[in-house]
Amino acid sequence: VFSTKLWWIMLLTAAALTSLGALPVLLVANLGEEIPELDVAGPALLEQVWSTMGSAAIIAMILGILSFTSEYRHETITDTFLTEPRRGRVVAAKAAVNAVLGAMVALVSAVTVIGLALWLLPDGHAPIDWSYVVRIVLAVVLTDALYAILGVSVGALITSQLAAVLLALLWVLLIEGLIAAINPTVGKWLPGGAAQSILGGQSSGVDLLPPVAGVAVLLAYTVAVGALAASTTLRRDITCR
């Protein structure tokens, strides 16, 4: 992971993506100083600001995907499986390392949002409940770690780097949102809905799963995709050109 520049480039990307989520909320809050009727500096605004810490979960997933697909792309997977023929151990090792990377993405996102909030929140905003902020940070760390592990499973299943990354982006940024908009009850059982439930809140007026259930759902998706990869992709012979 640390032998290339990719890890810190992705962390910078996570900071940029998180900023894009937090800045509009904070800019509207500053607009509220001129339009008092908006009441955008209340507790609800702060909760919305802190929720943007989860904006970069897709970066954690992509890091997990790249941990497997990069090996197939650069043909190092043969050496990896010759060094450790028990492929399940390879998957477990990659999952553990990428869980740490996912936590790093979450911490970068949290620092970004807290820094922007302290800089841009208007005067007279509601008091910051730092115990609540800490809970959200811990929830984001857990969510991003799980997303990274899910990315490892997806990368193990879909060995093509381009296809796996495009599929992840389409799912997170488009397909899942459409499903949740059409049927919010189904949406809360999807990975994004499970992630929201870990952070707490509501989606389209539908109560989300309890946080513990959200963790269980994300783990279930990870295990299911990983099991499918173990029974298909990971059982195939690996050959070099």
Coordinates of C-alpha atoms in Angstrom, one line a residue:
V1 CA 0.0 0.0 0.0
F2 CA 2.6 2.5 1.1
S3 CA 5.1 1.7 -1.7
T4 CA 3.2 3.9 -4.2
K5 CA 1.7 7.4 -4.0
L6 CA -1.9 6.1 -4.4
W7 CA -2.7 6.0 -0.7
W8 CA -2.1 9.7 0.0
I9 CA -3.6 10.7 -3.4
M10 CA -6.8 8.9 -2.4
L11 CA -6.7 10.5 1.1
L12 CA -6.5 14.0 -0.6
T13 CA -9.4 13.0 -2.8
A14 CA -11.4 12.0 0.2
A15 CA -10.7 15.4 1.8
A16 CA -11.8 17.1 -1.5
L17 CA -15.0 15.0 -1.8
T18 CA -15.9 15.6 1.9
S19 CA -15.4 19.4 1.3
L20 CA -17.8 19.3 -1.6
G21 CA -20.4 17.8 0.8
A22 CA -19.8 20.1 3.7
L23 CA -19.3 23.5 1.9
P24 CA -22.8 23.9 0.5
V25 CA -24.3 23.3 4.0
L26 CA -22.0 25.8 5.6
L27 CA -22.5 28.4 2.8
V28 CA -26.3 28.2 3.3
A29 CA -25.7 28.6 7.0
N30 CA -23.9 31.9 6.3
L31 CA -26.7 33.0 4.0
G32 CA -29.0 32.5 6.9
E33 CA -27.4 35.5 8.6
E34 CA -29.1 37.6 6.0
I35 CA -32.3 35.7 6.0
P36 CA -33.1 35.0 9.7
E37 CA -36.4 33.1 8.7
L38 CA -34.3 30.2 7.4
D39 CA -33.1 29.3 11.0
V40 CA -30.1 27.5 9.5
A41 CA -27.9 28.0 12.5
G42 CA -29.8 25.7 14.8
P43 CA -29.0 22.1 16.0
A44 CA -30.4 20.6 12.8
L45 CA -27.8 22.4 10.7
L46 CA -25.0 21.1 12.9
E47 CA -26.3 17.5 12.5
Q48 CA -26.4 18.0 8.8
V49 CA -22.8 19.3 8.8
W50 CA -21.5 16.4 10.8
S51 CA -23.3 13.9 8.6
T52 CA -21.2 15.0 5.7
M53 CA -18.2 13.2 7.3
G54 CA -19.5 10.1 5.5
S55 CA -19.3 11.6 2.0
A56 CA -16.0 9.8 1.2
A57 CA -17.1 6.3 1.9
I58 CA -16.8 5.5 -1.8
I59 CA -13.0 6.3 -1.6
A60 CA -12.6 3.7 1.1
M61 CA -14.5 1.2 -1.1
I62 CA -12.3 2.0 -4.1
L63 CA -9.1 1.5 -2.1
G64 CA -10.4 -2.0 -1.2
I65 CA -11.2 -2.7 -4.8
L66 CA -7.7 -1.6 -6.0
S67 CA -6.0 -3.8 -3.4
F68 CA -7.1 -6.9 -5.5
T69 CA -7.6 -5.5 -9.0
S70 CA -4.2 -3.8 -9.1
E71 CA -2.6 -7.2 -8.6
Y72 CA -4.4 -8.6 -11.6
R73 CA -3.7 -5.5 -13.6
H74 CA 0.1 -5.6 -12.9
E75 CA 0.2 -9.4 -12.8
T76 CA 1.6 -9.6 -9.3
I77 CA -1.2 -11.8 -8.2
T78 CA 0.7 -14.9 -9.3
D79 CA 3.6 -14.2 -6.9
T80 CA 1.1 -13.4 -4.2
F81 CA -0.7 -16.7 -4.5
L82 CA 2.6 -18.6 -4.9
T83 CA 3.8 -17.0 -1.7
E84 CA 0.6 -17.8 0.2
P85 CA -1.4 -20.6 -1.7
R86 CA -4.2 -20.4 0.9
R87 CA -6.1 -17.7 -0.9
G88 CA -8.5 -17.1 2.0
R89 CA -5.6 -15.8 4.1
V90 CA -4.7 -13.4 1.3
V91 CA -8.3 -12.1 1.3
A92 CA -8.3 -11.8 5.1
A93 CA -5.0 -9.9 5.1
K94 CA -6.2 -7.5 2.4
A95 CA -9.4 -7.0 4.4
A96 CA -7.5 -6.2 7.6
V97 CA -5.1 -3.7 5.9
N98 CA -7.9 -2.0 4.0
A99 CA -10.1 -1.7 7.1
V100 CA -7.2 0.5 8.5
L101 CA -7.1 2.5 5.3
G102 CA -10.9 3.0 5.5
A103 CA -10.5 4.3 9.1
M104 CA -7.8 6.7 7.8
V105 CA -10.2 7.9 5.1
A106 CA -12.8 8.5 7.8
L107 CA -10.4 10.4 10.1
V108 CA -9.3 12.6 7.2
S109 CA -13.0 13.3 6.4
A110 CA -13.7 14.1 10.0
V111 CA -10.8 16.5 10.3
T112 CA -11.9 18.2 7.1
V113 CA -15.5 18.7 8.2
I114 CA -14.6 19.9 11.7
G115 CA -12.0 22.3 10.3
L116 CA -14.4 23.8 7.8
A117 CA -17.2 24.0 10.4
L118 CA -15.0 25.9 12.9
W119 CA -13.9 28.2 10.1
L120 CA -17.2 28.8 8.3
L121 CA -20.0 28.4 10.9
P122 CA -21.8 31.7 11.3
D123 CA -21.8 33.6 14.6
G124 CA -24.6 32.7 16.8
H125 CA -24.8 29.0 15.7
A126 CA -26.1 26.4 18.2
P127 CA -23.6 25.1 20.7
I128 CA -21.5 22.3 19.4
D129 CA -22.1 19.0 21.2
W130 CA -18.6 17.5 21.1
S131 CA -19.8 14.2 22.5
Y132 CA -22.2 13.9 19.6
V133 CA -19.4 14.8 17.2
V134 CA -17.2 12.1 18.7
R135 CA -20.0 9.5 18.2
I136 CA -20.4 10.5 14.6
V137 CA -16.6 10.3 14.0
L138 CA -16.6 6.8 15.5
A139 CA -19.6 5.8 13.3
V140 CA -17.8 7.1 10.2
V141 CA -14.6 5.2 11.1
L142 CA -16.7 2.0 11.4
T143 CA -18.6 2.7 8.2
D144 CA -15.6 3.5 6.1
A145 CA -13.7 0.5 7.4
L146 CA -16.7 -1.8 6.4
Y147 CA -16.9 -0.1 3.0
A148 CA -13.2 -0.8 2.5
I149 CA -13.6 -4.5 3.4
L150 CA -16.6 -4.6 1.0
G151 CA -14.4 -3.2 -1.7
V152 CA -11.9 -6.0 -1.1
S153 CA -14.7 -8.5 -1.7
V154 CA -15.8 -6.7 -4.9
G155 CA -12.3 -6.6 -6.2
A156 CA -11.8 -10.3 -5.5
L157 CA -15.0 -11.0 -7.5
I158 CA -14.5 -8.6 -10.4
T159 CA -10.8 -8.7 -11.2
S160 CA -11.0 -6.1 -13.9
Q161 CA -10.0 -2.8 -12.3
L162 CA -11.9 -0.5 -14.6
A163 CA -15.1 -2.6 -14.5
A164 CA -15.0 -2.9 -10.7
V165 CA -14.4 0.8 -10.0
L166 CA -17.0 1.9 -12.6
L167 CA -19.6 -0.5 -11.1
A168 CA -18.9 0.8 -7.6
L169 CA -19.2 4.4 -8.7
L170 CA -22.4 3.8 -10.6
W171 CA -23.9 1.9 -7.7
V172 CA -23.0 4.4 -5.0
L173 CA -23.6 7.6 -7.0
L174 CA -26.6 6.6 -9.1
I175 CA -28.2 3.1 -8.9
E176 CA -28.6 2.9 -5.2
G177 CA -30.0 6.4 -4.9
L178 CA -32.6 5.6 -7.6
I179 CA -33.7 2.4 -5.8
A180 CA -34.0 4.3 -2.5
A181 CA -36.0 7.1 -4.1
I182 CA -38.4 4.7 -5.8
N183 CA -38.8 2.4 -2.7
P184 CA -37.3 3.8 0.5
T185 CA -38.2 0.7 2.4
V186 CA -36.0 -1.4 0.2
G187 CA -33.3 1.3 0.1
K188 CA -32.7 1.1 3.9
W189 CA -31.5 -2.5 3.4
L190 CA -29.0 -1.6 0.7
P191 CA -25.3 -0.8 1.7
G192 CA -25.9 3.0 1.6
G193 CA -29.0 2.7 3.7
A194 CA -27.1 0.5 6.2
A195 CA -24.3 3.1 6.3
Q196 CA -26.8 5.9 7.0
S197 CA -28.3 3.8 9.8
I198 CA -24.9 3.5 11.4
L199 CA -24.7 7.3 11.4
G200 CA -28.3 7.6 12.5
G201 CA -31.2 9.6 11.0
Q202 CA -34.0 9.2 8.5
S203 CA -34.1 8.6 4.8
S204 CA -37.1 9.9 2.8
G205 CA -39.3 9.7 5.8
V206 CA -38.6 6.0 6.4
D207 CA -37.0 5.0 9.7
L208 CA -33.6 3.5 9.1
L209 CA -32.3 0.3 10.6
P210 CA -30.8 0.4 14.2
P211 CA -27.0 1.1 14.0
V212 CA -26.2 -2.5 15.1
A213 CA -28.4 -3.8 12.3
G214 CA -26.7 -1.5 9.9
V215 CA -23.3 -3.0 10.8
A216 CA -24.7 -6.5 10.4
V217 CA -26.2 -5.7 7.0
L218 CA -22.9 -4.2 5.7
L219 CA -21.0 -7.3 7.0
A220 CA -23.6 -9.6 5.4
Y221 CA -23.0 -7.9 2.0
T222 CA -19.2 -8.3 2.5
V223 CA -19.5 -11.9 3.4
A224 CA -21.9 -12.7 0.5
V225 CA -19.7 -11.0 -2.1
G226 CA -16.6 -12.6 -0.6
A227 CA -18.2 -16.0 -0.6
L228 CA -19.2 -15.6 -4.2
A229 CA -15.6 -14.6 -5.1
A230 CA -14.2 -17.5 -3.2
S231 CA -16.4 -20.0 -5.1
T232 CA -15.7 -18.5 -8.5
T233 CA -12.8 -16.0 -9.2
L234 CA -10.5 -17.1 -6.4
R235 CA -10.7 -20.8 -7.5
R236 CA -9.5 -20.1 -11.0
D237 CA -6.0 -20.8 -12.1
I238 CA -3.8 -17.7 -12.4
T239 CA -1.5 -17.6 -15.4
C240 CA 1.0 -14.9 -16.7
R241 CA 1.2 -13.7 -20.2

